[in-house]
Short mmCIF file of C-alpha atoms and ligand atoms in Angstrom, two decimals:
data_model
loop_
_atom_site.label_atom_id
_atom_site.label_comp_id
_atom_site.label_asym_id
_atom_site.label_seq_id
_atom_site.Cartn_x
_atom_site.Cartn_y
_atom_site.Cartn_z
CA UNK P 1 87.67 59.53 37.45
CA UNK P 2 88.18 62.59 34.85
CA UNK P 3 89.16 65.74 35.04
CA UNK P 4 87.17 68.21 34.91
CA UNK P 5 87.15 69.72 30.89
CA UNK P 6 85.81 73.14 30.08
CA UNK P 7 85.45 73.85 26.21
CA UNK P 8 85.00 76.76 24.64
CA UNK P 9 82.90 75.72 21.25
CA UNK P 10 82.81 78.77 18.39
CA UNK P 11 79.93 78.46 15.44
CA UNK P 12 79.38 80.39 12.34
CA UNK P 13 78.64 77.87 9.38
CA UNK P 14 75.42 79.56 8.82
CA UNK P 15 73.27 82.47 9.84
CA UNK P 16 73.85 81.77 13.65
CA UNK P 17 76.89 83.34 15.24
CA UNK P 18 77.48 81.47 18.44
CA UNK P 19 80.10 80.39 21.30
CA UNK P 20 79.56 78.59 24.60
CA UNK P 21 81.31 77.24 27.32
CA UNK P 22 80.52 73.63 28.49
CA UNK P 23 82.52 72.27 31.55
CA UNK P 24 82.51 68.31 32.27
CA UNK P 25 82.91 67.40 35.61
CA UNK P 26 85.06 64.89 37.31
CA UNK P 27 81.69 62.88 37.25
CA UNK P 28 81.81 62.59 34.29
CA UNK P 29 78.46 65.26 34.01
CA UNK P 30 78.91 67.43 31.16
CA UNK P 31 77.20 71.00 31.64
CA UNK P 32 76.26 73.97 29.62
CA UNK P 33 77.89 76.96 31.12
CA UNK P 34 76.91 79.06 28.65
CA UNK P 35 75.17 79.86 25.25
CA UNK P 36 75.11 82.35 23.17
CA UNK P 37 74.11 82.69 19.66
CA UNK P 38 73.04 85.83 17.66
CA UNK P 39 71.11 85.28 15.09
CA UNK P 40 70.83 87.12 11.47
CA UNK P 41 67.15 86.85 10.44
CA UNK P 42 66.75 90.45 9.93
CA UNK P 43 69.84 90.59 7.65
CA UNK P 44 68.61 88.57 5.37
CA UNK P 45 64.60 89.33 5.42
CA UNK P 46 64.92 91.19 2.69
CA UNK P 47 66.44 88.67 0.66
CA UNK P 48 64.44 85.46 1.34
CA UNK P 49 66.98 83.27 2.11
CA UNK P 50 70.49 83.19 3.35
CA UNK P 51 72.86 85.74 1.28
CA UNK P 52 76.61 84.11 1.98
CA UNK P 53 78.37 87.69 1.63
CA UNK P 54 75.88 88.89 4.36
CA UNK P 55 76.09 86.30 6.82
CA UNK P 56 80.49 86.28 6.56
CA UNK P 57 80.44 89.69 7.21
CA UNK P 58 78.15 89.94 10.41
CA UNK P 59 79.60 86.75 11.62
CA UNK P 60 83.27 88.56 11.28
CA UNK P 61 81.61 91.61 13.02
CA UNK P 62 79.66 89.59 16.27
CA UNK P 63 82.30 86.62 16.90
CA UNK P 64 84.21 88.03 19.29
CA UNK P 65 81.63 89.79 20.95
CA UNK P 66 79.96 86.34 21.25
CA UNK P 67 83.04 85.04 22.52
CA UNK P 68 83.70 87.40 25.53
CA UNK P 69 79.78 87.28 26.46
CA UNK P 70 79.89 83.42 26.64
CA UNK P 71 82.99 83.61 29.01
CA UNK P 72 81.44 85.98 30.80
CA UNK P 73 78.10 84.20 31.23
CA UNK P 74 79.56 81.06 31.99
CA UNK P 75 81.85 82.93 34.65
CA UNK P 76 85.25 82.13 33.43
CA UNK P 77 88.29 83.31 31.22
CA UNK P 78 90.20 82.04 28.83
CA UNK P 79 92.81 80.57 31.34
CA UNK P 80 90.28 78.18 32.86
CA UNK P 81 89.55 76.57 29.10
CA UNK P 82 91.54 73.21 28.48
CA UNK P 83 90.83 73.72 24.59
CA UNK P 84 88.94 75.82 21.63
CA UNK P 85 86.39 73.98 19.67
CA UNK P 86 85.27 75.39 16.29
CA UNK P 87 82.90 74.33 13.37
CA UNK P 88 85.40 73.69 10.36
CA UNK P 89 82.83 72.61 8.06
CA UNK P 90 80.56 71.75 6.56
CA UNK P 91 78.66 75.38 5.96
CA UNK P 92 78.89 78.21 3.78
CA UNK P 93 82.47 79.05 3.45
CA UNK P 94 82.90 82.60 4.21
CA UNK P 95 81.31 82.27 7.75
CA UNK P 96 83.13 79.04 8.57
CA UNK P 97 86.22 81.44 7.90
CA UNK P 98 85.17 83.75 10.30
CA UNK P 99 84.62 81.28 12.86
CA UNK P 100 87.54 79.33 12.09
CA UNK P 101 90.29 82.31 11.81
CA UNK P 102 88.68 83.68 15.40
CA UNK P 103 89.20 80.07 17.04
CA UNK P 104 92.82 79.78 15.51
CA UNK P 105 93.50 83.93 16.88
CA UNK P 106 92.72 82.72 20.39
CA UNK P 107 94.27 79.67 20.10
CA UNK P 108 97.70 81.28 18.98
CA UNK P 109 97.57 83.99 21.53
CA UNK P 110 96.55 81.52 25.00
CA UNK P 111 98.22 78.36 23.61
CA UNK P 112 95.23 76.13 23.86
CA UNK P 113 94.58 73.60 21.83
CA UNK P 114 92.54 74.23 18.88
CA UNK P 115 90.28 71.45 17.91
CA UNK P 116 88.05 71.60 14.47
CA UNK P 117 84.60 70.17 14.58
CA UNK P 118 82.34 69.02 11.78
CA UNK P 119 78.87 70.80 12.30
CA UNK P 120 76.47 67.86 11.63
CA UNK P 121 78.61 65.69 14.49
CA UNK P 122 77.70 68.84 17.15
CA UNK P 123 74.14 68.01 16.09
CA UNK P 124 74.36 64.63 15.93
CA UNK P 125 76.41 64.12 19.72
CA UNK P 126 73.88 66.81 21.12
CA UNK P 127 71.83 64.10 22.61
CA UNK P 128 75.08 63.17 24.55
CA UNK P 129 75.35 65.97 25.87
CA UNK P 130 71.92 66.61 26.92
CA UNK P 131 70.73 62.87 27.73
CA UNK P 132 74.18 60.74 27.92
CA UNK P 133 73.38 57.64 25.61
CA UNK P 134 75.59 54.92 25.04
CA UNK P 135 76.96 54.02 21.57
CA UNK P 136 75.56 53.47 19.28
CA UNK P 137 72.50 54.87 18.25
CA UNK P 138 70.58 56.26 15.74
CA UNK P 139 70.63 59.48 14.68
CA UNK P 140 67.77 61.64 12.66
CA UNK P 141 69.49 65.07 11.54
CA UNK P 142 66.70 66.70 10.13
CA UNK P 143 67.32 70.93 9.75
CA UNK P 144 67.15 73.46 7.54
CA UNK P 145 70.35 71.77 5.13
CA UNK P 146 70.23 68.48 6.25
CA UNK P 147 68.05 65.31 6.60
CA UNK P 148 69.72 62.05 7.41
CA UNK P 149 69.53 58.83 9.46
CA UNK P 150 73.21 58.08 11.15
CA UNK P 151 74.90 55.72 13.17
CA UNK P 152 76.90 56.85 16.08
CA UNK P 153 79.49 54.85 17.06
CA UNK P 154 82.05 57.25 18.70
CA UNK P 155 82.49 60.81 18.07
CA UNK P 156 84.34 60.41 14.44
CA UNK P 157 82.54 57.31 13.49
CA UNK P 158 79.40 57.86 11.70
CA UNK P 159 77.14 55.58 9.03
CA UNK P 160 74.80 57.16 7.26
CA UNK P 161 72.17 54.63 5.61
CA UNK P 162 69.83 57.33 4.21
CA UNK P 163 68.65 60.83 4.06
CA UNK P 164 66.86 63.46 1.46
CA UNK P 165 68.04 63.31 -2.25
CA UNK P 166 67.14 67.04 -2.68
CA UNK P 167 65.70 69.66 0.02
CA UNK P 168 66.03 69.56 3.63
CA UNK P 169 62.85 69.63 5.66
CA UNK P 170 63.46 72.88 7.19
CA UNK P 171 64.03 74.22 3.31
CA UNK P 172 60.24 72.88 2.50
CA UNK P 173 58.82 74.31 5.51
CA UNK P 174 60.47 77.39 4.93
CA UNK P 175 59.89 77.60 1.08
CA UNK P 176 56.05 77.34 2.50
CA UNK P 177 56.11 79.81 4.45
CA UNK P 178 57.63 82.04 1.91
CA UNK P 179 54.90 80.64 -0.38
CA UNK P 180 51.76 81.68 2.13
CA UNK P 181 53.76 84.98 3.35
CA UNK P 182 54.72 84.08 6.51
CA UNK P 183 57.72 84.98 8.01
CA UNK P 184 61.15 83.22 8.11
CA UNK P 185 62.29 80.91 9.40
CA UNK P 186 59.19 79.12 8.32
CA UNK P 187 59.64 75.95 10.47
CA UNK P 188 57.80 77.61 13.32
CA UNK P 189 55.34 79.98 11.19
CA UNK P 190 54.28 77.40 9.53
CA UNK P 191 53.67 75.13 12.98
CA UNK P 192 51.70 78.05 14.30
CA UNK P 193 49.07 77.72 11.68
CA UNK P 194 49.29 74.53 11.14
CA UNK P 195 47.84 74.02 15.13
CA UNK P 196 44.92 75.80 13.81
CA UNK P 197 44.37 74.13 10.64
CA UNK P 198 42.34 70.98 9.40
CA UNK P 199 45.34 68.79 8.05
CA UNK P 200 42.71 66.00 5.79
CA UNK P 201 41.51 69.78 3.54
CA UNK P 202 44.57 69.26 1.32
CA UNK P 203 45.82 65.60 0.63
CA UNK P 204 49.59 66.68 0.01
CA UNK P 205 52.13 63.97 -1.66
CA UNK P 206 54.68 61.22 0.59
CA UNK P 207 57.25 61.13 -1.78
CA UNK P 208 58.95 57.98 -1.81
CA UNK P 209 56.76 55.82 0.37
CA UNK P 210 56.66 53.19 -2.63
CA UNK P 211 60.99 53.29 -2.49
CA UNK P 212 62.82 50.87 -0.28
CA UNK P 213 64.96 51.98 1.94
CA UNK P 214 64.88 55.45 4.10
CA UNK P 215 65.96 58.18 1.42
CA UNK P 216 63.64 61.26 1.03
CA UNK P 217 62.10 63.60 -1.04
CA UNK P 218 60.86 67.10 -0.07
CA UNK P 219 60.99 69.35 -3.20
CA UNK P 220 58.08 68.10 -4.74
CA UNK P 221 55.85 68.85 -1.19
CA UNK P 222 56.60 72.73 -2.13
CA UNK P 223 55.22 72.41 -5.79
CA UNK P 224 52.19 71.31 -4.39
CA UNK P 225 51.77 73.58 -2.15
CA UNK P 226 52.48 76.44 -4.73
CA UNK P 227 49.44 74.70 -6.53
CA UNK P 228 46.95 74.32 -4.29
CA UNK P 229 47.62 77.97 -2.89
CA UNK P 230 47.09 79.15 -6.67
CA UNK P 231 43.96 76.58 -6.70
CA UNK P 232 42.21 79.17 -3.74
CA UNK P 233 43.71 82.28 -4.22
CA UNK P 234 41.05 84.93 -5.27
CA UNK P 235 42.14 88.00 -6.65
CA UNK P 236 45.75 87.24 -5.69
CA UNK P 237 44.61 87.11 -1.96
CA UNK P 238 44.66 84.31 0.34
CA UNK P 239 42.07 83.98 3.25
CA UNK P 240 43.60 82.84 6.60
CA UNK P 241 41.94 79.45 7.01
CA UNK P 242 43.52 78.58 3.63
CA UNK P 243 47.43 79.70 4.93
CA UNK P 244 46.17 77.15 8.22
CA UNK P 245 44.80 74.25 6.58
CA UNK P 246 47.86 74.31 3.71
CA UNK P 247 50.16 74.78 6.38
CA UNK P 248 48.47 71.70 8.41
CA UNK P 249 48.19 69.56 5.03
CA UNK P 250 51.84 70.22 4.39
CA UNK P 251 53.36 69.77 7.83
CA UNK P 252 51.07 66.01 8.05
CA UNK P 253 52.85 64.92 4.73
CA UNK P 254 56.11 65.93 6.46
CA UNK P 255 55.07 64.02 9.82
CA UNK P 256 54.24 61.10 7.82
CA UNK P 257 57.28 60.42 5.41
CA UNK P 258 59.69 61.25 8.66
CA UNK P 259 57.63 58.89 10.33
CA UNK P 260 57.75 55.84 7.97
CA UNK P 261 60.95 56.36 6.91
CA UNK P 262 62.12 56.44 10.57
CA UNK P 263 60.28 53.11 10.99
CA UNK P 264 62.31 51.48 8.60
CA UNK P 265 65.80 53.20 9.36
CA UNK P 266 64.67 51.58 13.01
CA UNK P 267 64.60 48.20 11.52
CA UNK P 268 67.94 48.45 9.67
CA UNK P 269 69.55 49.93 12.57
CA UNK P 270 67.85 47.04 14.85
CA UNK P 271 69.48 44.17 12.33
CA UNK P 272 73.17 45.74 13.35
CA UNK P 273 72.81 46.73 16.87
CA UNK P 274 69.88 45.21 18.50
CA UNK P 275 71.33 45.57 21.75
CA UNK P 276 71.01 49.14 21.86
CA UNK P 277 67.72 50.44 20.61
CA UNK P 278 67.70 54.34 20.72
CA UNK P 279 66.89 56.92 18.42
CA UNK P 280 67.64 60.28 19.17
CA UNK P 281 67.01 63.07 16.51
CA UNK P 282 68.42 66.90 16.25
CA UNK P 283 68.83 70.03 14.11
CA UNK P 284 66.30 72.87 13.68
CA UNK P 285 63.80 71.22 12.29
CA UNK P 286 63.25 68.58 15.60
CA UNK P 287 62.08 71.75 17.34
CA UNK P 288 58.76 70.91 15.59
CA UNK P 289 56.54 69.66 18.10
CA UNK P 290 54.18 67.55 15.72
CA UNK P 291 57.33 65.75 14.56
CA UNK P 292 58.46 65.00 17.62
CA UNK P 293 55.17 63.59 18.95
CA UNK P 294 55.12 61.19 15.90
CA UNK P 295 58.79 60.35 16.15
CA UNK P 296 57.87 59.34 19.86
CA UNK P 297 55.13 57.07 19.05
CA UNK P 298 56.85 55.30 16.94
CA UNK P 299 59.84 54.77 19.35
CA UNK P 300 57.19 53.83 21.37
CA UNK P 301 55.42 51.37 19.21
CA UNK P 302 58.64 49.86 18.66
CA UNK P 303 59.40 49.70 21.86
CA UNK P 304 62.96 52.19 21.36
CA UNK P 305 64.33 54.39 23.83
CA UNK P 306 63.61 57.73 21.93
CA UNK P 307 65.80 60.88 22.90
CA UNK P 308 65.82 64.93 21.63
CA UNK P 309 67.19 67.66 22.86
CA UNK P 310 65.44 70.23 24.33
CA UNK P 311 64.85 73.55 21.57
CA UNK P 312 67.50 75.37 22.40
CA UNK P 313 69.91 72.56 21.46
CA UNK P 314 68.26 71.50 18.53
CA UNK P 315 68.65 74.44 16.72
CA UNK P 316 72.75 75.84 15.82
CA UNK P 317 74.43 76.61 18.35
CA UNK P 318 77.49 76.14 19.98
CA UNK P 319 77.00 74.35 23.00
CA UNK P 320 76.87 71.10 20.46
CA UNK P 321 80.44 72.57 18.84
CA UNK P 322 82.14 72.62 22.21
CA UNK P 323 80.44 69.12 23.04
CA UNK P 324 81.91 67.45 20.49
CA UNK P 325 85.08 69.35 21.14
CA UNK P 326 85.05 67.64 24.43
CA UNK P 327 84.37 64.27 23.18
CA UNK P 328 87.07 64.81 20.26
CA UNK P 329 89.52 66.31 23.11
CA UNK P 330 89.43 63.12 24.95
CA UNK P 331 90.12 61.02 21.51
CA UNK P 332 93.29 62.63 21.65
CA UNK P 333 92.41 65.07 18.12
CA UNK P 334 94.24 68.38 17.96
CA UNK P 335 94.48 71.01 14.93
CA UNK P 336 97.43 73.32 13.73
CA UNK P 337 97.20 76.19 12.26
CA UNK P 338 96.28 74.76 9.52
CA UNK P 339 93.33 73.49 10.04
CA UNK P 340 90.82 74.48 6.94
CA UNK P 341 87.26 75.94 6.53
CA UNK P 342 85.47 73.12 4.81
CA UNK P 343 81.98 73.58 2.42
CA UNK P 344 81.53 69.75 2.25
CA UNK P 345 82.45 67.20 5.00
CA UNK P 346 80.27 64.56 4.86
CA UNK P 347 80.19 62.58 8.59
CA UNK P 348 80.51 59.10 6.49
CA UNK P 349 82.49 59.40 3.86
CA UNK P 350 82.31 56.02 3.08
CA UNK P 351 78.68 56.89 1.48
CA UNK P 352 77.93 57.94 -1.66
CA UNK P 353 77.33 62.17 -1.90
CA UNK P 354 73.98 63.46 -1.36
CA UNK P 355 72.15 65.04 -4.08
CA UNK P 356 71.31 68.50 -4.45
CA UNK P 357 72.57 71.79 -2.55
CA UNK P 358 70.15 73.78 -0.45
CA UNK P 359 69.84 77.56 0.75
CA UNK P 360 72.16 76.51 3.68
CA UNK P 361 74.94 75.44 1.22
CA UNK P 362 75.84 72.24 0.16
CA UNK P 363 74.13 68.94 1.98
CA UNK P 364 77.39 67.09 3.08
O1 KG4 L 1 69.62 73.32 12.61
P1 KG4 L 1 69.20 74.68 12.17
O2 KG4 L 1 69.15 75.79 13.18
O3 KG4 L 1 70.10 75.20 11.00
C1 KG4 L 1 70.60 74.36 10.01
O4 KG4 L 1 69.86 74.21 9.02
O5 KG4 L 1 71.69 73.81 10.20
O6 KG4 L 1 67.76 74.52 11.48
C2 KG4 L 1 67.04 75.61 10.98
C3 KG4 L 1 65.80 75.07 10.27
C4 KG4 L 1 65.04 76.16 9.52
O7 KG4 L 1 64.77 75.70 8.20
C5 KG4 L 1 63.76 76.30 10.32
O8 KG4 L 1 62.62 76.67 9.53
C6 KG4 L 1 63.60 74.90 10.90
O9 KG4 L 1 64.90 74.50 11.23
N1 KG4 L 1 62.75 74.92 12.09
C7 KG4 L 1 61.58 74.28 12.16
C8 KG4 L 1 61.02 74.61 13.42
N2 KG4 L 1 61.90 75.42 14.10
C9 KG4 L 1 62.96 75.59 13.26
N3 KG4 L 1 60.95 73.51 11.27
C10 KG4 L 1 59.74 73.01 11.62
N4 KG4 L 1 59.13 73.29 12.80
C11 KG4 L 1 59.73 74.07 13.74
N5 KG4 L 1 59.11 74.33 14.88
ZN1 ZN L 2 72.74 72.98 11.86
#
């Protein structure tokens, strides 16, 4: 039987400040103790979009108070934590300093271990921690800078065979939302409407349905919206049922390339591991409930064991950071003081680099 492992997990690689506490028990039963995250939407409002300088700075001002309130929460100190888990990478580079220099702080002064953890494996292990699956499975990352299909295999052993060659999803829905004047994040503006909206009014794009394979397009889906908005804009004004049914137009073309593409990332996956057929999917942007309907069906259609976290999980956070932590604690990884803030880390960096960098920073 195992010990029992409490983690504290510290993230900051974007415009979430976060830490938790998640204990696993000598079951085996991993738990969230706590989660906090803070987020910086208002900081940024202004700007429309992320500003880097911003987001370092408020993340250097709330990390520690994060910190204490998650011990609190989860009713423990920093004596009853085995190690500290922090996102290294990938993210924009000033607030995966902050995150990391706070983690290395407390790990000098306690003499924990310090353990550095790759942001898009805390998404893509979230369904572990939620839902327990074996590995391997396939993984959908889809968020606001990344969309990819992965393989698990273990907690440092990830395949990616496709993803977008240029925005995220969560950059196209909130670029929309931007576009129509809702507010940010989009993702869940843009949902809002779209429930009220008549998704066959505009006939939006599927990039890249005629492409083999399960890479992805999303800029293009923003161009059109920006067109067919001008197309029924009077007087500079847009009427409400247009914002719904662009909105619903837009989010079906999104449902519908995640959906085929997912199909045939299924298939691939199926040819290497047909002994384990599960898909689980994560990030912000699997918050969305349409897509997550779809994605079911088609888990159900092809007869797959389909897993997501619930909402809370899906979007950052650092519940997922002190996860993998755990998992990466076990493995037998540990980090010195010099462990580095990284911009890029792709999981497989076996595969050739993505295309394109997004609002979030660079796609790994
Ligand atoms: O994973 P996340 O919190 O941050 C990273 O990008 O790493 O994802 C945030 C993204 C934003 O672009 C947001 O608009 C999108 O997830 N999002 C959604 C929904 N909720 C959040 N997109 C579509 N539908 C939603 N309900
Ligand atoms: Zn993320």
């Amino acid at each position: 039987m195992p010990r029992t492992l409490t983690l504290l997990g510290l993230e900051s690689s974007c415009d979430d400040t976060a830490a938790a506490v998640v204990q696993r028990d000598e079951t085996g039963v991993a738990n969230v103790l706590s989660n906090v995250v803070v987020g910086q939407n208002d900081l940024h409002k202004a700007f429309g979009g992320v500003v880097p300088e911003i987001a370092a700075r408020a993340h250097a001002e709330k990390i520690d108070h994060c910190v204490e309130n998650a011990l609190h929460k989860a009713g423990v100190t920093l004596d009853d934590v085995d190690a500290i888990a922090v996102t290294a990478g990938p993210g924009l580079i000033g607030g995966v300093m902050s995150g990391v220099m706070c983690a290395k702080g407390l790990a000098a002064a306690t003499r924990k271990p310090l353990i550095g953890v790759n942001h898009l494996a805390g998404h893509a292990l979230t369904p572990r921690l939620t839902d327990d699956p074996a590995y391997p499975y396939l993984m959908l990352l889809v968020s606001g800078g990344h969309c990819q299909f992965l393989i698990a295999r273990g907690p440092t052993d990830f395949s990616r065979i496709g993803g977008t060659i240029d925005d995220a999803p969560g950059e196209a829905f909130d670029k929309t939302a931007r576009l129509l004047g809702l507010a940010q994040p989009g993702g869940p503006a843009v949902q809002n409407e779209a429930d009220l909206g008549d998704p066959k009014r505009f006939r939006f794009p599927r990039p890249m349905l005629d492409r083999e394979g399960c890479d992805m397009s999303f800029s293009g889906l923003k161009t059109a919206v920006l067109r067919a908005r001008n197309d029924v804009m009077v007087d500079q004004k847009i009427r409400i049922q247009d914002v719904r049914d662009l909105c619903a137009g837009f989010q079906s073309a999104v449902v519908d390339v995640l959906a085929e593409k997912t199909r045939r990332a299924l298939t691939l996956y199926l040819a290497e591991a047909p002994e384990f057929p599960a898909l689980a999917v994560a990030g912000g942007v699997a918050a969305n409930t349409a897509i997550r309907a779809k994605l079911e069906s088609v888990c159900a259609e092809m007869n797959i064991t389909f897993t997501a976290p619930p909402l809370a999980l899906c979007t950052d956070n650092a519940a997922m950071i002190a996860y993998a932590g755990l998992e990466l604690f076990e493995a037998g990884q540990r980090d010195g003081m010099d462990l580095v803030a990284r911009p890029r880390w792709p999981l497989d960096s076996a595969s050739a680099p993505m295309l394109g960098s997004g609002k979030k920073g660079a796609k790994a």
